[in-house]
XYZ file of C-alpha atoms in Angstrom:
556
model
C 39.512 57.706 141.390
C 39.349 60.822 143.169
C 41.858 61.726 146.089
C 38.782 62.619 148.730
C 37.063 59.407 147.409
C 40.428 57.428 148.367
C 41.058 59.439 151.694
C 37.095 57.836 152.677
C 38.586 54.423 153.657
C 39.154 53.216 157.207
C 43.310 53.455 157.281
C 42.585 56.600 156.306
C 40.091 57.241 159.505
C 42.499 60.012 161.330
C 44.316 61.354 158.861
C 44.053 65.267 158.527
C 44.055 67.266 155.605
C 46.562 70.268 156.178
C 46.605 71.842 153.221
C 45.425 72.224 149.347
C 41.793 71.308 150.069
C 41.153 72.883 146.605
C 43.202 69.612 144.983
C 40.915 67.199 146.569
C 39.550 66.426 143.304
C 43.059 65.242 142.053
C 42.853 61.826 140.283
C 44.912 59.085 141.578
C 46.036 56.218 139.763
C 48.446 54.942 142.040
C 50.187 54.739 145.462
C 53.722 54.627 146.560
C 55.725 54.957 149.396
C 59.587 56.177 149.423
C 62.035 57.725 151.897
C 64.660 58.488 149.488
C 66.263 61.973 148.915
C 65.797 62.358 144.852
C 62.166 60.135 145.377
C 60.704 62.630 142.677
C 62.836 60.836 140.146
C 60.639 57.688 140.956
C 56.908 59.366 140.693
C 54.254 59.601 138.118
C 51.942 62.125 138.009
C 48.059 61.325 139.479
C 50.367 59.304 142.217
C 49.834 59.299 146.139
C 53.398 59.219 147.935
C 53.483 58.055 151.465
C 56.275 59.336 153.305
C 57.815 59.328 156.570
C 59.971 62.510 155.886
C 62.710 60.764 157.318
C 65.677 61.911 154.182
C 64.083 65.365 154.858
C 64.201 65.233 158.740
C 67.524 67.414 159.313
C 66.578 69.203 155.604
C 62.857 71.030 155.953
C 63.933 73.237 152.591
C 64.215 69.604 150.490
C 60.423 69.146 151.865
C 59.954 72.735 149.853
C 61.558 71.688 147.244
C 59.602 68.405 146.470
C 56.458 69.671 147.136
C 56.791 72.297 143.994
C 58.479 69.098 142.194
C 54.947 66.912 142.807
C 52.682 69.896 142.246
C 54.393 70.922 139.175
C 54.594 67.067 137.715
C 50.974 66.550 138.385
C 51.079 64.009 141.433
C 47.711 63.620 143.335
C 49.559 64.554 146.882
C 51.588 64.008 149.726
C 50.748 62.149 153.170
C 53.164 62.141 156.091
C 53.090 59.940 158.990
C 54.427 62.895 161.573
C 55.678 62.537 165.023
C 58.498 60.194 163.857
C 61.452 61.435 162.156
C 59.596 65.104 161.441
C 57.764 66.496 163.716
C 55.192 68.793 161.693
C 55.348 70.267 158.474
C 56.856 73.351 158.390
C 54.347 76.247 157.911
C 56.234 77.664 154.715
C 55.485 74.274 153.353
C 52.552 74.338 154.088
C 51.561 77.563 152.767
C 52.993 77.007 149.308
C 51.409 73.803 148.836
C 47.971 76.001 149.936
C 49.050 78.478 147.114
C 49.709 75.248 144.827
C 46.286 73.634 145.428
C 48.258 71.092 146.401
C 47.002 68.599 149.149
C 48.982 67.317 152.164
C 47.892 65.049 154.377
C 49.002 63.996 158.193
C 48.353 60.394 158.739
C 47.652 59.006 161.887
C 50.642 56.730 163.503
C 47.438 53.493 164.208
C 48.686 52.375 160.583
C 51.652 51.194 159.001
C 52.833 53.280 155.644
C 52.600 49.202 154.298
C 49.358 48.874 155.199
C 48.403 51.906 154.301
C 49.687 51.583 150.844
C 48.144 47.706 150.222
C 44.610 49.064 151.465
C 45.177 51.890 149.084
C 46.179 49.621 146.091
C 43.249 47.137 146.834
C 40.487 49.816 146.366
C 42.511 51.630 143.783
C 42.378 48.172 141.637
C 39.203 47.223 143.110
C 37.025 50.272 141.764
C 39.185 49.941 138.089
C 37.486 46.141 138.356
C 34.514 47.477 138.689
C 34.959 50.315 135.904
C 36.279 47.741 133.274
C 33.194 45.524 134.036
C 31.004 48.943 133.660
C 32.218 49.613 129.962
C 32.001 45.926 128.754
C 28.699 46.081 130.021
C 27.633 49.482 128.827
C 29.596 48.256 125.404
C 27.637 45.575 124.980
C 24.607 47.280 125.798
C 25.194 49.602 123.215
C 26.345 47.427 120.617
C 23.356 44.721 120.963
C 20.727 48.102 120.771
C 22.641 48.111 116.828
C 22.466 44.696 115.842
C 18.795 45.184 116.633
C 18.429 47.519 114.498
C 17.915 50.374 116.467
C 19.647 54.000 115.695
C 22.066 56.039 116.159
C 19.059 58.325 117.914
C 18.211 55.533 120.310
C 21.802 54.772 121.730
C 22.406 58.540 122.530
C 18.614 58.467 123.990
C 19.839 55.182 125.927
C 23.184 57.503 126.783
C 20.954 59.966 128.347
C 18.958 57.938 130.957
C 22.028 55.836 131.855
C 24.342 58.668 132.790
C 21.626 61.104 133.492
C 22.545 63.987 131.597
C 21.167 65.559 128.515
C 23.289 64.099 125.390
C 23.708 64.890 121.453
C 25.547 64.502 118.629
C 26.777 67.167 116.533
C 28.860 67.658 113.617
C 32.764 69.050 113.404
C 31.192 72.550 112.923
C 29.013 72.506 115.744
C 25.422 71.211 113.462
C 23.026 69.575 115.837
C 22.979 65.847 114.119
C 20.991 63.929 116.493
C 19.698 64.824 120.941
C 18.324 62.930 123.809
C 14.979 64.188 125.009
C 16.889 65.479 127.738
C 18.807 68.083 125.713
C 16.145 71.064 124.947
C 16.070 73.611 122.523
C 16.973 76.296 124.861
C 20.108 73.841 125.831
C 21.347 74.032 122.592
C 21.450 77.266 121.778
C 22.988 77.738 124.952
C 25.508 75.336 124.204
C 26.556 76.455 120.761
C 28.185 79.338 122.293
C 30.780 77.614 124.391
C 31.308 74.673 121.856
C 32.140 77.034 118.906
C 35.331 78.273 120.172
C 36.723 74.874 120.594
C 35.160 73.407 117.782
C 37.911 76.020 115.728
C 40.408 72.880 116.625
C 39.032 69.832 118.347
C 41.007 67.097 120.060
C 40.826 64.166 117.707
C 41.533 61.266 119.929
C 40.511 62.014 123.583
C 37.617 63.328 125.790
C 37.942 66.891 127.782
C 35.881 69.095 129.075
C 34.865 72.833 129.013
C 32.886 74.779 131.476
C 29.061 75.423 131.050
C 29.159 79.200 131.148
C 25.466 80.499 129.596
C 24.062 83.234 131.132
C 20.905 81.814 130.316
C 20.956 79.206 133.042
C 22.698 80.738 135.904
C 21.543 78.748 138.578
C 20.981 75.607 136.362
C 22.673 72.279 137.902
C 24.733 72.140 134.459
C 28.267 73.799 134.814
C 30.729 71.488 132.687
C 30.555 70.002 129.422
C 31.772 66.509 128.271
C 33.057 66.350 124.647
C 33.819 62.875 122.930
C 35.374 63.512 119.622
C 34.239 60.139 116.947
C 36.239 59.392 114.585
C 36.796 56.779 111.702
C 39.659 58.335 108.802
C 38.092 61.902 109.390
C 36.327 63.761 112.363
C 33.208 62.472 111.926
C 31.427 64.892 115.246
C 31.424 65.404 118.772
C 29.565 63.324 121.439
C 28.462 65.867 124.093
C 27.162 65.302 127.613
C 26.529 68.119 130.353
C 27.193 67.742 133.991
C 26.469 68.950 137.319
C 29.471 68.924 138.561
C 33.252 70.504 137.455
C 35.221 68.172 134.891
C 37.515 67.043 137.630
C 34.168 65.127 139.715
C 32.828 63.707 136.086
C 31.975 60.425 137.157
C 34.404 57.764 135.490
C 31.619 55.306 134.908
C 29.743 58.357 133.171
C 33.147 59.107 131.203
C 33.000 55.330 130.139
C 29.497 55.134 129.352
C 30.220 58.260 127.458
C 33.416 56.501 125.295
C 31.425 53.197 124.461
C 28.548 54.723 123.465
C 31.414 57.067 121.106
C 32.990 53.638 120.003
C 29.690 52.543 118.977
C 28.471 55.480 116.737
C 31.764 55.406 115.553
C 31.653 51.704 113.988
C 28.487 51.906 113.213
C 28.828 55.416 111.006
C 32.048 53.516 109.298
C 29.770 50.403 108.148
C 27.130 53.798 106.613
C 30.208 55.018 105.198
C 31.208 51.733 104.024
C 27.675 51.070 101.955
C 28.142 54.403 100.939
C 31.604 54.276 99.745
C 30.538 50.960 97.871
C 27.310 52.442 95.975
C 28.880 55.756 94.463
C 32.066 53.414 93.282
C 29.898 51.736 91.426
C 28.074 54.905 90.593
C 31.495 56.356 89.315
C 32.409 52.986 87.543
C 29.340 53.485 85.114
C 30.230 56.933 84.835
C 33.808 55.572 83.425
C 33.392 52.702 81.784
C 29.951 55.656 80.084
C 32.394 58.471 78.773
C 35.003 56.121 77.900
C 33.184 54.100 75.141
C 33.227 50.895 77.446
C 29.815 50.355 77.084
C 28.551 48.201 73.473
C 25.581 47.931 73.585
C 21.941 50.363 74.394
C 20.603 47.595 76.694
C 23.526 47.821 78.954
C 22.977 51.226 79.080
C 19.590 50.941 80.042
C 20.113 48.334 82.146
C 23.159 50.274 84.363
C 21.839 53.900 84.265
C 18.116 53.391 85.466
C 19.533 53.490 89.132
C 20.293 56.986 88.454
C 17.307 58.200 86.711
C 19.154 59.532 83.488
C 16.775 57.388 81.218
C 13.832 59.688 78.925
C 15.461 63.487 79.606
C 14.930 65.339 76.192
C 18.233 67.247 76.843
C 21.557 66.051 78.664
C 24.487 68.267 79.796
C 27.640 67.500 81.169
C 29.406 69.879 84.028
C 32.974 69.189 85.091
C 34.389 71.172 88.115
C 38.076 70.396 89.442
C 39.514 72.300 92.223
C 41.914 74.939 90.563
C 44.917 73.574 93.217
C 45.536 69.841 93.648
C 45.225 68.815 97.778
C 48.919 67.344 97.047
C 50.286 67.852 93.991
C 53.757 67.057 94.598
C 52.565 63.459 95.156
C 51.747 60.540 92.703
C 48.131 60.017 92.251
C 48.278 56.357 93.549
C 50.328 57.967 96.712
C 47.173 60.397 96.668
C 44.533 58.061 96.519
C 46.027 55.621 99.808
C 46.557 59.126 101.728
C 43.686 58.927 104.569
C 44.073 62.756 104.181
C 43.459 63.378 100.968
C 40.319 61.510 101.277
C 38.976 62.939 103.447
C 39.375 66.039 101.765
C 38.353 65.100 98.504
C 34.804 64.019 100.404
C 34.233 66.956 101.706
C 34.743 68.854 98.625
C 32.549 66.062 96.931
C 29.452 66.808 99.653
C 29.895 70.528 99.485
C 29.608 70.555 95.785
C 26.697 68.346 95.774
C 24.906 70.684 98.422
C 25.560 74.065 96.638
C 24.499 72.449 93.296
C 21.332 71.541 94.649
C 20.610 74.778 95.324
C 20.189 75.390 91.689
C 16.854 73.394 91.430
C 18.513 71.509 88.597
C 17.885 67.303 88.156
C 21.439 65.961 88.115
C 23.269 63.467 88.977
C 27.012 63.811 90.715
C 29.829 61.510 89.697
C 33.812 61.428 90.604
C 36.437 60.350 87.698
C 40.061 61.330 88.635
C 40.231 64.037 89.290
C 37.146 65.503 88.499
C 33.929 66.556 90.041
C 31.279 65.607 86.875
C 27.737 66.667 86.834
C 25.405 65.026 84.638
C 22.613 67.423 83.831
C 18.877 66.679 82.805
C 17.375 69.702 81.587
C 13.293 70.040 80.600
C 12.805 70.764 77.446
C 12.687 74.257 77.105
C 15.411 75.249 79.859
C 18.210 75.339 77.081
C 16.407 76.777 74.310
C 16.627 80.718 75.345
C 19.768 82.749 75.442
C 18.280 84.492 78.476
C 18.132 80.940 80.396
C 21.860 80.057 79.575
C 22.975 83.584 80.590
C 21.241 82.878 83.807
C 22.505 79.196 84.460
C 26.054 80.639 83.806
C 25.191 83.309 86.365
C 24.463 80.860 88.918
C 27.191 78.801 88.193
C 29.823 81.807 88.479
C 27.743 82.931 92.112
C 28.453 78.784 92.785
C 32.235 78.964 92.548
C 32.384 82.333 94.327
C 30.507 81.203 97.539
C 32.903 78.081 97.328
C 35.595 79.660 97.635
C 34.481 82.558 99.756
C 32.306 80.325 102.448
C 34.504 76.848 101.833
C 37.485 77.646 101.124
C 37.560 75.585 98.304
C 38.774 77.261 94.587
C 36.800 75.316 92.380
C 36.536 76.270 88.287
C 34.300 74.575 86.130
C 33.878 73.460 82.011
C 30.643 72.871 80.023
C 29.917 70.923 77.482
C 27.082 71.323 75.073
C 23.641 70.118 75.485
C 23.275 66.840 73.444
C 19.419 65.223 73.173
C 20.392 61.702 73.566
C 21.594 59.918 76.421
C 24.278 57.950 74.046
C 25.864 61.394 73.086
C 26.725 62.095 76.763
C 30.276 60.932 76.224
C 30.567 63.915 73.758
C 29.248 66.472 75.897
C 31.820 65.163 78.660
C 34.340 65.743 76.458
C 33.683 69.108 75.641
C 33.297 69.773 79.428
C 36.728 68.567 79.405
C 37.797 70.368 76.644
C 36.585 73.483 77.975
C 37.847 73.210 81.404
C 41.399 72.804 79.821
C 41.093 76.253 77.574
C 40.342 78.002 81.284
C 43.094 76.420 82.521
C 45.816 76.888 79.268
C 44.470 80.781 79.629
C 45.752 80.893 83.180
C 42.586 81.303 84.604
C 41.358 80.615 88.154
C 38.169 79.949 89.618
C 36.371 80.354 86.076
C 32.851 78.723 84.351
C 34.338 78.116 80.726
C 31.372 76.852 78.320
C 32.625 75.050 75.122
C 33.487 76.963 72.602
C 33.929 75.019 68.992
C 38.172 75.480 68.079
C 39.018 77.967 65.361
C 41.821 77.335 62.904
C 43.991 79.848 65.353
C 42.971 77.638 68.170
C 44.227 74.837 66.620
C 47.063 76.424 65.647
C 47.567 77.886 68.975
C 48.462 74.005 69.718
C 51.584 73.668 68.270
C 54.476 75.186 69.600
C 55.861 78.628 68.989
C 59.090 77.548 67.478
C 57.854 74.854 64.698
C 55.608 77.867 63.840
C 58.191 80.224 63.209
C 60.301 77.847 61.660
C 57.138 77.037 59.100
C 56.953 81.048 58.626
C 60.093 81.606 57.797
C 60.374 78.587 55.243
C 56.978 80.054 53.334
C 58.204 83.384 52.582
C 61.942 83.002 52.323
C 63.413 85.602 50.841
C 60.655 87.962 51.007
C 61.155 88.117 54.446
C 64.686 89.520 53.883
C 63.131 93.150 51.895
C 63.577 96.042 54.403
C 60.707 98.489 54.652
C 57.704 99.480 52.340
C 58.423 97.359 49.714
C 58.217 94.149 51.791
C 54.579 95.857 53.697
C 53.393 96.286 49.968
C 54.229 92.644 48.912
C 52.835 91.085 51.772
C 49.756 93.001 51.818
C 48.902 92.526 48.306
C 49.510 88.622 48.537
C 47.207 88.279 51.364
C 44.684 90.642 49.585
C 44.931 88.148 46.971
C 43.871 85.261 48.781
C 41.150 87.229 50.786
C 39.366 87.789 47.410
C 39.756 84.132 45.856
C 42.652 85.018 43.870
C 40.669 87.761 41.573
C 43.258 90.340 39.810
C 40.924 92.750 39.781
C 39.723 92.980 42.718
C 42.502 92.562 44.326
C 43.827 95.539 42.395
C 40.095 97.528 43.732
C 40.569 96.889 47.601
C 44.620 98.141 47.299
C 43.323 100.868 45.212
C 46.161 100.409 42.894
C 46.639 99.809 38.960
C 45.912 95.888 37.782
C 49.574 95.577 36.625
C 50.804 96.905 39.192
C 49.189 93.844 40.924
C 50.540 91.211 38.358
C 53.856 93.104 39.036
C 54.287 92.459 42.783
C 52.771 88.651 42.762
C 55.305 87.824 40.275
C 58.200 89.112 42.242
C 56.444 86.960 45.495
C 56.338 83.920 42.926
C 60.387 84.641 42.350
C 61.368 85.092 45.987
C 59.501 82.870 47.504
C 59.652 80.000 44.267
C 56.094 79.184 44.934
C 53.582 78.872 42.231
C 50.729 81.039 44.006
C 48.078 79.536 41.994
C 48.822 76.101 43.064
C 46.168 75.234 45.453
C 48.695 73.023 48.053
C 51.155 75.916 47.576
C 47.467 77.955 48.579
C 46.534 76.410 51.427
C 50.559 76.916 53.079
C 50.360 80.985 52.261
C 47.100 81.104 53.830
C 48.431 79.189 56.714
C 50.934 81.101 57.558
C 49.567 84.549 57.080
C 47.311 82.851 59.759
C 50.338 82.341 61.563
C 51.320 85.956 60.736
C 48.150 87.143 63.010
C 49.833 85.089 65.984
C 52.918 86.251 66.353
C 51.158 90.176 66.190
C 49.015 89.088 68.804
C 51.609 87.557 71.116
């Protein structure tokens, strides 16, 4: 309760208020009563000492002392029965405690410090009473307006007319998610001002208050503003009241109308996030069980994906998008998957991806699988068939990632696979999506829209490491690889002109612009240091592999 609410009761009919009026609005939780020369060691802060000054009778600079001591460790103030043991309070006292905002009172001798302090602890407990019936009533209120079936919308309408004050409910970045009737259009806008600055990093797990400072509505009997953060794993938004008066005279039944009514949204958006949580795991278990070849038989098919609309699309395509830096990747993914944290994250991304994609106007469908994003795709027709459309879709997909990572802060890259016509061939075009996002990835890329691109004999190539290459080089050619200069550039280069043209003499002998037998000459010294037949077709295949090879380690 307030200290001027406290200071209302009888005992306290003659007491005089010297100084601090401005701390009149103090809180006080408690009341004690010492006469002890190191009493600050015994207070709490928002507590009422009672005091006879009688340790600081012959000391008036320890009365100083102790009333910085209180002010600075928050106490709600100090009241001294005078005319006893200390006469008056000294005026340098008096004027820092002024400066301080710091109240002291005199109190009358018609009243014992005892009684004083038992009256005072009576109505202290009395008026908690009274606030702890309040919120169990106001709780269940709220909670029986749910189990009705009545909305999130009616309990902060219900909010409104209980505490009086406009009321809504907005999101960690300030959206407008749901007002009172009270809380006009004009109010908002107002508001969004003064909430956006402390909406950069709001408290997560208590109320506070910031001052209603619109120029609009100078003059309006709004000047504070009550903010109840809800939360369940994540900040889920902010609860927000205005008030007439300063935070310090927010009523405390209003601030406990204001945290049930909080408590309430809060359980009832964990049982939405619940159902939700429960319908896209089995979303992403078909997904799974889809692309991994867990699923026999076409009926079962049919039977699981008609939920999601995928059935009679002439043309499927898969999209896979992974954010290019894991939230944790120092961490196990089971440690990952526990971590409230990463979560939360990972939802966010998940509703941020499924907001920009559906501002491509494309049918899809959005699924999670490790630790993937995947996008299942159904296109008309006649939206694949021109180059012109794919160059576009690609367009939009590279604008996508940009504004993610510009706007979100979220480095996303993505793979696609190609467009299959039958739902059953959707694993494939997963797979390629997967295939392709790799290739970004083994190219060092970062925040990159890779389409599937069919492997080469390089690419595959390109798979197996450097060394067992060389080492499969080097056996090949043996000692041709030991000639110095010319001689080996002429050898080599007529023995790969001879496989380019399908092992023809003569036109072999054409394209080098040399003699025929001069031809014959050089592949039979390759035959001798290398003791390869050339015209063997295994023996074939390994020259033509490694001069494959040979490209490789040029292009390295």
């Amino acid at each position: 309760m307030l200290l001027k609410e406290l200071l209302s009761l009888p005992v306290y009919a003659n007491a005089k208020i010297l100084a601090g009026h401005d701390g009149m609005t103090n809180s006080v939780q408690s009341v004690n009563i010492m006469d002890a020369p190191d009493i600050i060691n015994y207070l709490k802060p928002q507590e009422l000492l009672l005091t006879t000054g009688y340790a600081m009778k012959d000391q008036p600079e320890a009365l100083l002392s102790l009333v910085k001591s209180m002010a600075e460790f928050g106490c709600a103030g100090l009241a001294i029965k005078t005319k006893r043991f200390l006469q008056e309070v000294p005026s340098d006292v008096l004027q820092c405690a002024e400066k301080l905002h710091f109240p002291i009172i005199e109190l009358s001798l018609a009243h014992s410090l005892g009684d004083i302090c038992n009256d005072s602890l009576s109505h202290i407990l009395e008026k908690r009473t009274d606030e702890l019936h309040y919120a169990l009533t106001t709780h269940k209120q709220f909670s029986q307006m749910i189990m009705q079936g009545k909305s999130t919308v009616d309990v902060i309408e219900a909010l409104s007319l209980l505490i009086d004050s406009p009321v809504m409910l907005i999101n960690p970045h300030g959206g407008l998610l749901h007002r009172s009737n009270a809380m006009t259009t004009d109010l908002y806008v107002a508001l969004s001002s003064d909430l956006q600055a402390e909406l950069i990093s709001p408290s997560l797990h208590s109320s506070y208050s910031i001052p209603f400072t619109s120029q609009a509505f100078i003059g309006a009997p709004f000047t504070a503003v009550e903010l109840y953060p809800i939360v369940t794993f994540q900040l889920e938004g902010l609860l927000v009241a205005l008030t007439s008066d300063s935070s310090k005279h927010f009523s405390n039944l209003t601030k406990h109308a204001m945290e049930q009514a909080a408590n309430v949204i809060g359980l009832e958006l964990i049982k939405k996030q619940a159902v939700k949580e429960r319908s896209r795991r089995y979303k992403n278990e078909f997904f799974s069980d889809f692309v991994d070849g867990l699923i026999t038989s076409e009926q079962e098919l049919i039977h699981r994906s008609k939920n999601y609309d995928l059935l009679n699309h002439p043309v499927y395509v898969s999209i896979v998008a992974k954010r290019d830096t894991s939230f944790d990747s120092f961490r196990p993914p089971s440690a990952l998957e526990s971590d409230g944290r990463f979560i939360s994250e990972r939802d966010r991304h998940y509703n941020v991806l499924k907001s920009e994609f559906s501002k491509l106007d494309l049918r899809f469908v959005l699924f999670t699988k490790n630790e993937y994003f995947c996008f299942l795709i159904a296109l008309k027709a006649n939206q694949d068939a021109a180059k012109g459309t794919e160059d576009k879709f690609l367009g939009q997909l590279k604008q996508m990632v940009l504004c993610l990572s510009e706007q979100h802060g979220i480095p996303i890259s993505i793979g696609i696979g190609n467009p299959v016509s039958q739902l059953t061939h959707v694993p494939l075009s997963y797979k390629e999506a997967i295939e392709a996002l790799q290739t970004g990835y083994d190219a060092r890329k970062k925040q990159f829209v890779q389409p599937y691109r069919a492997k080469d004999f390089s690419n595959l190539l390109r798979m197996i490491p450097k060394e067992e290459l060389k080492e499969y080089y080097e056996e090949t050619f043996k000692d041709l690889l030991s000639i110095e200069g010319k001689e080996r550039s002429d050898l080599m280069k007529t023995l790969s002109t001879f496989y380019d043209t399908h092992c023809q003499l003569a036109e072999t002998a054409k394209q080098l612009f040399v003699h025929r037998n001069t031809v014959t000459y050089r592949l039979e010294k390759c035959e001798r240091l290398t003791g390869r037949d050339l015209r063997d077709p295994v023996e074939s295949l390994r020259f033509r592999t490694a001069f494959s090879m040979q490209l490789m380690f040029m292009t390295d």
